[in-house]
Coordinates of C-alpha atoms in Angstrom, one line a residue:
M1 CA 4.5 -14.4 9.7
S2 CA 3.4 -15.2 13.1
A3 CA 0.6 -13.0 14.6
S4 CA 3.0 -11.5 17.1
H5 CA 5.3 -10.4 14.2
R6 CA 2.4 -9.2 12.1
T7 CA 1.0 -7.0 14.8
P8 CA 3.3 -4.0 14.2
H9 CA 3.7 -4.7 10.5
A10 CA 0.0 -4.0 10.1
R11 CA 0.4 -0.7 12.0
I12 CA 3.5 0.7 10.4
L13 CA 1.9 3.5 8.3
P14 CA -0.3 5.1 10.9
R15 CA 2.5 4.8 13.4
L16 CA 4.7 6.4 10.7
A17 CA 2.4 9.3 10.1
A18 CA 2.4 10.2 13.8
A19 CA 6.1 9.7 14.0
V20 CA 6.9 11.9 11.1
A21 CA 4.7 14.6 12.5
T22 CA 6.8 14.7 15.7
V23 CA 10.0 14.7 13.7
A24 CA 8.8 17.6 11.6
L25 CA 8.0 19.5 14.8
G26 CA 11.4 18.7 16.3
A27 CA 9.8 16.4 18.9
V28 CA 11.2 13.0 19.8
A29 CA 8.1 11.1 21.2
C30 CA 5.7 9.2 18.9
S31 CA 2.2 10.2 19.9
S32 CA 0.3 7.4 18.2
G33 CA 0.2 5.2 21.3
G34 CA 1.3 2.1 19.7
G35 CA -1.0 2.4 16.7
H36 CA -4.3 2.6 18.7
T37 CA -5.1 6.1 17.7
A38 CA -5.8 7.7 14.4
A39 CA -2.9 9.1 12.3
G40 CA -1.7 12.5 13.4
A41 CA -3.0 15.7 11.9
S42 CA -6.1 14.1 10.5
T43 CA -8.6 16.1 8.3
S44 CA -12.3 15.8 8.1
A45 CA -12.3 13.0 5.5
S46 CA -15.0 10.4 6.1
T47 CA -14.4 7.6 8.6
S48 CA -15.5 4.1 8.1
T49 CA -19.2 3.2 8.7
P50 CA -21.0 -0.1 8.1
S51 CA -23.0 -0.1 4.8
T52 CA -26.5 -1.5 4.7
R53 CA -27.9 -3.7 1.9
A54 CA -30.3 -1.0 0.8
A55 CA -27.5 1.6 0.6
A56 CA -25.3 -0.8 -1.4
V57 CA -28.1 -1.5 -3.9
A58 CA -28.7 2.2 -4.3
A59 CA -25.0 3.0 -4.7
A60 CA -24.6 0.3 -7.3
T61 CA -26.4 2.5 -9.9
A62 CA -24.6 5.7 -8.8
A63 CA -21.9 7.4 -10.9
P64 CA -18.6 8.5 -9.4
A65 CA -19.0 11.6 -7.3
T66 CA -16.4 14.3 -6.7
V67 CA -15.6 15.2 -3.1
P68 CA -15.8 19.0 -2.7
H69 CA -12.6 20.9 -1.7
S70 CA -10.4 17.8 -2.0
T71 CA -7.9 19.0 -4.6
P72 CA -4.6 19.7 -3.0
T73 CA -2.9 23.1 -3.4
G74 CA 0.7 23.7 -4.2
P75 CA 3.0 20.9 -5.5
G76 CA 0.2 18.3 -5.1
A77 CA -2.4 20.2 -7.2
F78 CA -1.8 17.9 -10.2
L79 CA -3.4 15.0 -8.3
G80 CA -6.8 16.6 -8.7
P81 CA -9.9 15.9 -6.5
V82 CA -10.9 12.8 -4.7
R83 CA -13.7 10.9 -6.4
Q84 CA -15.8 8.2 -4.9
V85 CA -17.4 5.2 -6.7
P86 CA -19.5 2.3 -5.3
V87 CA -17.7 -1.1 -5.4
D88 CA -19.3 -4.3 -3.9
G89 CA -21.2 -2.7 -1.0
I90 CA -18.6 0.0 -0.1
T91 CA -17.6 3.3 -1.6
I92 CA -14.0 3.7 -2.7
G93 CA -12.2 7.0 -2.7
Y94 CA -9.6 7.5 -5.4
R95 CA -7.7 10.1 -7.4
Q96 CA -6.5 9.9 -11.1
F97 CA -3.8 11.9 -12.8
G98 CA -1.1 11.7 -15.4
S99 CA -1.2 10.2 -18.9
G100 CA -0.2 7.0 -20.6
P101 CA -1.0 3.3 -19.9
E102 CA -3.1 2.6 -16.9
L103 CA -1.4 2.0 -13.6
V104 CA -3.2 1.3 -10.3
M105 CA -1.2 1.9 -7.1
V106 CA -2.1 0.0 -3.9
M107 CA -1.0 1.4 -0.5
G108 CA 0.1 -0.6 2.5
D109 CA -1.1 -1.2 6.0
T110 CA -3.8 1.3 6.9
G111 CA -1.9 3.8 4.8
T112 CA -3.9 6.5 2.9
M113 CA -3.5 8.1 -0.5
S114 CA -1.7 11.0 1.3
D115 CA 1.1 8.6 2.3
W116 CA 2.4 8.4 -1.2
T117 CA 4.9 11.3 -1.8
V118 CA 4.3 14.0 -4.3
D119 CA 7.7 13.5 -5.9
L120 CA 7.1 9.8 -6.5
L121 CA 3.6 10.4 -7.9
S122 CA 4.8 13.2 -10.1
L123 CA 7.5 11.0 -11.6
I124 CA 5.1 8.1 -12.2
G125 CA 2.4 10.4 -13.7
R126 CA 4.8 11.4 -16.5
H127 CA 4.6 7.8 -17.8
Y128 CA 1.1 6.5 -16.7
H129 CA -2.5 7.4 -16.2
V130 CA -2.4 6.7 -12.5
T131 CA -5.2 5.6 -10.1
I132 CA -4.4 5.8 -6.4
F133 CA -7.1 4.9 -3.8
D134 CA -7.8 4.2 -0.1
N135 CA -8.3 0.6 1.0
R136 CA -11.6 -0.2 2.8
G137 CA -12.1 1.7 6.0
V138 CA -9.3 4.1 5.3
G139 CA -9.6 7.8 4.6
Y140 CA -12.2 8.4 1.9
T141 CA -13.3 4.8 1.5
T142 CA -16.1 3.3 3.6
D143 CA -16.3 -0.1 5.1
D144 CA -18.7 -2.9 5.8
T145 CA -17.8 -4.0 9.3
S146 CA -20.2 -6.9 9.2
V147 CA -17.6 -8.9 7.3
P148 CA -14.0 -9.5 8.4
D149 CA -11.3 -7.5 6.7
T150 CA -8.8 -9.7 4.9
I151 CA -6.1 -9.4 2.2
P152 CA -8.2 -11.4 -0.3
L153 CA -11.1 -9.1 0.4
M154 CA -9.0 -6.0 -0.3
A155 CA -7.8 -7.8 -3.5
D156 CA -11.4 -8.2 -4.5
D157 CA -11.9 -4.5 -3.8
T158 CA -9.0 -3.6 -6.0
V159 CA -10.4 -5.7 -8.9
G160 CA -13.9 -4.2 -8.3
L161 CA -12.4 -0.7 -8.5
I162 CA -10.7 -1.6 -11.8
K163 CA -14.0 -2.8 -13.2
A164 CA -16.0 0.1 -11.9
L165 CA -13.6 2.6 -13.5
G166 CA -13.6 0.7 -16.8
L167 CA -9.8 0.2 -16.7
R168 CA -8.7 -2.5 -19.2
H169 CA -5.9 -4.7 -17.8
P170 CA -3.9 -2.0 -16.0
A171 CA -0.6 -2.6 -14.4
L172 CA -0.7 -2.9 -10.6
L173 CA 1.9 -1.5 -8.2
G174 CA 1.7 -2.4 -4.5
W175 CA 3.9 -1.4 -1.5
S176 CA 4.1 -3.4 1.7
M177 CA 0.7 -4.8 2.4
G178 CA -0.2 -3.3 -1.0
G179 CA 2.3 -5.7 -2.5
E180 CA 0.6 -8.6 -0.7
I181 CA -2.8 -7.4 -2.1
G182 CA -1.2 -7.2 -5.6
L183 CA 0.3 -10.7 -5.3
T184 CA -3.2 -12.0 -4.3
V185 CA -4.8 -10.3 -7.3
A186 CA -2.2 -11.8 -9.6
A187 CA -2.8 -15.3 -8.0
L188 CA -6.6 -15.2 -7.7
H189 CA -7.7 -12.6 -10.4
P190 CA -5.0 -12.8 -13.1
G191 CA -7.4 -11.7 -15.8
A192 CA -7.9 -8.3 -14.1
I193 CA -4.3 -6.9 -14.6
S194 CA -1.6 -6.9 -17.2
A195 CA 1.5 -6.7 -15.0
L196 CA 2.4 -6.5 -11.3
V197 CA 5.1 -4.6 -9.4
S198 CA 5.4 -5.7 -5.7
T199 CA 7.8 -4.2 -3.2
G200 CA 8.1 -5.0 0.4
G201 CA 5.4 -7.7 0.5
D202 CA 5.3 -11.4 1.2
L203 CA 3.2 -14.5 0.2
G204 CA 1.6 -15.0 3.6
G205 CA 0.8 -18.4 5.1
S206 CA 3.6 -20.6 6.3
H207 CA 6.0 -19.4 3.6
A208 CA 6.5 -15.8 4.7
V209 CA 9.8 -14.9 6.3
N210 CA 9.2 -13.4 9.7
T211 CA 9.9 -9.9 10.8
P212 CA 12.7 -10.2 13.4
P213 CA 11.2 -10.1 16.9
A214 CA 13.3 -7.1 18.0
I215 CA 12.1 -5.1 15.0
A216 CA 8.5 -6.1 15.7
K217 CA 8.8 -5.0 19.3
E218 CA 10.2 -1.6 18.3
L219 CA 7.5 -1.0 15.7
N220 CA 4.8 -1.7 18.2
S221 CA 6.2 0.2 21.2
P222 CA 4.6 3.5 22.2
K223 CA 8.1 4.5 23.4
T224 CA 9.5 4.4 19.8
T225 CA 10.4 7.9 18.8
G226 CA 10.0 9.6 15.4
P227 CA 13.8 9.3 14.6
Q228 CA 13.7 5.6 15.6
M229 CA 10.8 5.1 13.2
M230 CA 12.8 6.7 10.4
D231 CA 15.7 4.3 11.2
L232 CA 13.3 1.4 10.6
L233 CA 12.4 2.8 7.1
F234 CA 15.7 4.1 6.0
P235 CA 19.3 3.0 6.4
A236 CA 21.5 5.1 8.7
D237 CA 23.4 6.7 5.8
A238 CA 20.2 7.7 3.9
T239 CA 20.0 11.1 5.7
A240 CA 19.0 13.1 2.6
A241 CA 16.3 10.6 1.6
R242 CA 14.6 10.6 5.1
T243 CA 14.8 14.4 5.3
A244 CA 13.1 14.7 1.8
Y245 CA 10.5 12.1 2.8
I246 CA 9.5 14.1 6.0
A247 CA 9.3 17.2 3.9
Q248 CA 7.0 15.5 1.4
L249 CA 4.5 14.2 3.9
G250 CA 1.9 16.9 4.4
L251 CA 1.9 18.2 0.8
I252 CA -1.1 16.0 0.3
P253 CA -3.7 16.7 3.0
P254 CA -3.7 13.8 5.5
E255 CA -6.7 11.6 6.0
K256 CA -8.4 9.8 8.9
V257 CA -7.6 6.2 10.0
S258 CA -10.0 5.2 12.8
D259 CA -9.1 2.9 15.7
E260 CA -11.6 0.4 14.3
T261 CA -9.8 0.3 10.9
L262 CA -6.4 -0.1 12.7
L263 CA -7.8 -3.2 14.5
R264 CA -9.5 -4.6 11.4
Q265 CA -6.4 -4.3 9.2
Y266 CA -4.3 -5.8 12.0
Q267 CA -6.8 -8.7 12.0
A268 CA -6.4 -8.9 8.2
G269 CA -2.6 -9.3 8.7
Q270 CA -3.2 -12.0 11.2
A271 CA -5.5 -13.9 8.8
Y272 CA -3.0 -13.6 6.0
E273 CA -0.6 -15.5 8.3
S274 CA -2.7 -18.6 7.7
F275 CA -3.9 -17.9 4.2
E276 CA -2.3 -20.3 1.7
D277 CA -4.2 -19.5 -1.6
T278 CA -1.8 -16.8 -2.7
W279 CA 1.1 -19.2 -2.4
N280 CA -0.9 -22.1 -3.9
K281 CA -2.2 -20.4 -6.9
L282 CA 0.7 -18.0 -7.8
P283 CA 2.5 -20.5 -10.0
T284 CA -0.5 -20.8 -12.3
S285 CA -0.6 -17.0 -12.9
T286 CA 0.8 -15.9 -16.3
I287 CA 1.0 -12.2 -15.2
P288 CA 4.5 -10.7 -15.6
M289 CA 5.8 -9.7 -12.2
L290 CA 8.6 -7.3 -11.0
I291 CA 9.5 -8.1 -7.4
T292 CA 11.6 -5.5 -5.7
N293 CA 12.9 -5.0 -2.2
G294 CA 15.5 -3.0 -0.3
S295 CA 18.4 -5.2 0.6
L296 CA 18.4 -3.5 4.1
D297 CA 14.7 -3.8 4.7
K298 CA 14.2 -4.3 8.4
I299 CA 10.4 -4.6 8.3
T300 CA 9.8 -7.1 5.5
P301 CA 12.9 -9.3 5.4
P302 CA 14.5 -9.2 1.8
A303 CA 14.4 -13.0 1.7
N304 CA 10.7 -12.7 1.0
A305 CA 11.4 -11.3 -2.4
A306 CA 13.4 -14.3 -3.4
V307 CA 10.7 -16.6 -2.1
I308 CA 8.1 -14.8 -4.3
T309 CA 10.3 -14.8 -7.4
H310 CA 11.0 -18.5 -7.1
R311 CA 7.3 -19.3 -6.6
A312 CA 6.0 -17.3 -9.6
K313 CA 6.6 -18.5 -13.1
H314 CA 7.0 -15.1 -14.8
A315 CA 8.8 -13.0 -12.2
Q316 CA 12.0 -11.1 -12.1
L317 CA 13.8 -9.9 -9.0
V318 CA 15.5 -6.6 -8.5
M319 CA 17.1 -5.8 -5.2
F320 CA 18.0 -2.2 -4.2
P321 CA 21.3 -2.2 -2.4
D322 CA 21.7 0.1 0.6
A323 CA 17.9 0.7 0.7
G324 CA 15.3 -0.1 3.3
H325 CA 11.5 -0.6 3.4
A326 CA 10.9 2.8 1.8
M327 CA 13.2 2.0 -1.1
L328 CA 10.7 3.3 -3.7
V329 CA 10.9 6.7 -1.9
Q330 CA 14.6 6.5 -1.1
D331 CA 15.5 6.0 -4.8
S332 CA 12.4 7.2 -6.7
P333 CA 14.1 8.0 -10.0
R334 CA 15.6 4.5 -10.3
F335 CA 12.5 2.8 -9.1
V336 CA 10.3 4.6 -11.6
S337 CA 12.8 4.0 -14.4
L338 CA 12.7 0.3 -13.5
V339 CA 8.9 0.2 -13.5
T340 CA 8.6 1.9 -16.8
A341 CA 11.1 -0.4 -18.5
F342 CA 9.4 -3.5 -17.0
T343 CA 5.9 -2.5 -18.1
K344 CA 7.1 -1.7 -21.7
S345 CA 8.9 -5.0 -21.9
S346 CA 5.6 -6.6 -20.7
G347 CA 3.8 -5.0 -23.6
L348 CA 2.1 -2.2 -21.7
G349 CA 2.5 1.1 -23.4

């Protein structure tokens, strides 16, 4: 995608958090200021700070630490506390829950663990031992601002977390930018995972299908209202799904996303626009892949799913008719059923 098209794509989740907050309060104005402020209703979770070499060396020998008072109450209590573990010079915050084969879930653009819905996580946790985490600079995960943030770097972080937690060839599930991170793991680190599920991502470089300019403009406009943002995520007739989604957000305490992280992940999106290694190396990957997309996705054009499937050697494509960018939330039961069938057929569990 061009840089101008990637700008709002890299800001969708913090914009969404603010937009949903206004919808829930019955307001109509999105208060995020075009993605330049932190997500609405932030808690006191740690913001990103540069790590020093000494701190990184000391952290390398540290065991995972539990963050006090981080276990959600109510419907999200099953998620348990946030833990933090040192990985390659940063500290990654994560949660683990459920039982079964290992599944790691990768969130999208500047999204936090709290942007997954409790309903989706509850369904997945019935079938897998799940690890969710914050990407670098987001929420409970620190950053090293002396190096540029990139999709390949976040793929390295994901592989580092898998190793740090002692997970043996887990399946990986990524949404939006998380799907792009997952595709990059499959292309560059195929030995780290056993299977990949990618939804709403693209292959970057010159082969990505651009977000339509009008959609890009609307995503990035400070005048875009909460209801308009929901229209970008859900089709017009998915009223029940969007209402349920709004109700779900907030069941997991929200986390901070700093202005600096918004900018750095925007820059990561820009860099991915010229990064060709995911495209170049994907055909050599033997990882089974399930590529999914909503057929009405306005944010990541559905044609990207076909591009990915044709490029990969071991990929199957499933489109969700009448679903948008949030198809995994809009149709969670079908999505989880599809994922479990896919991983079983791939020999996992």
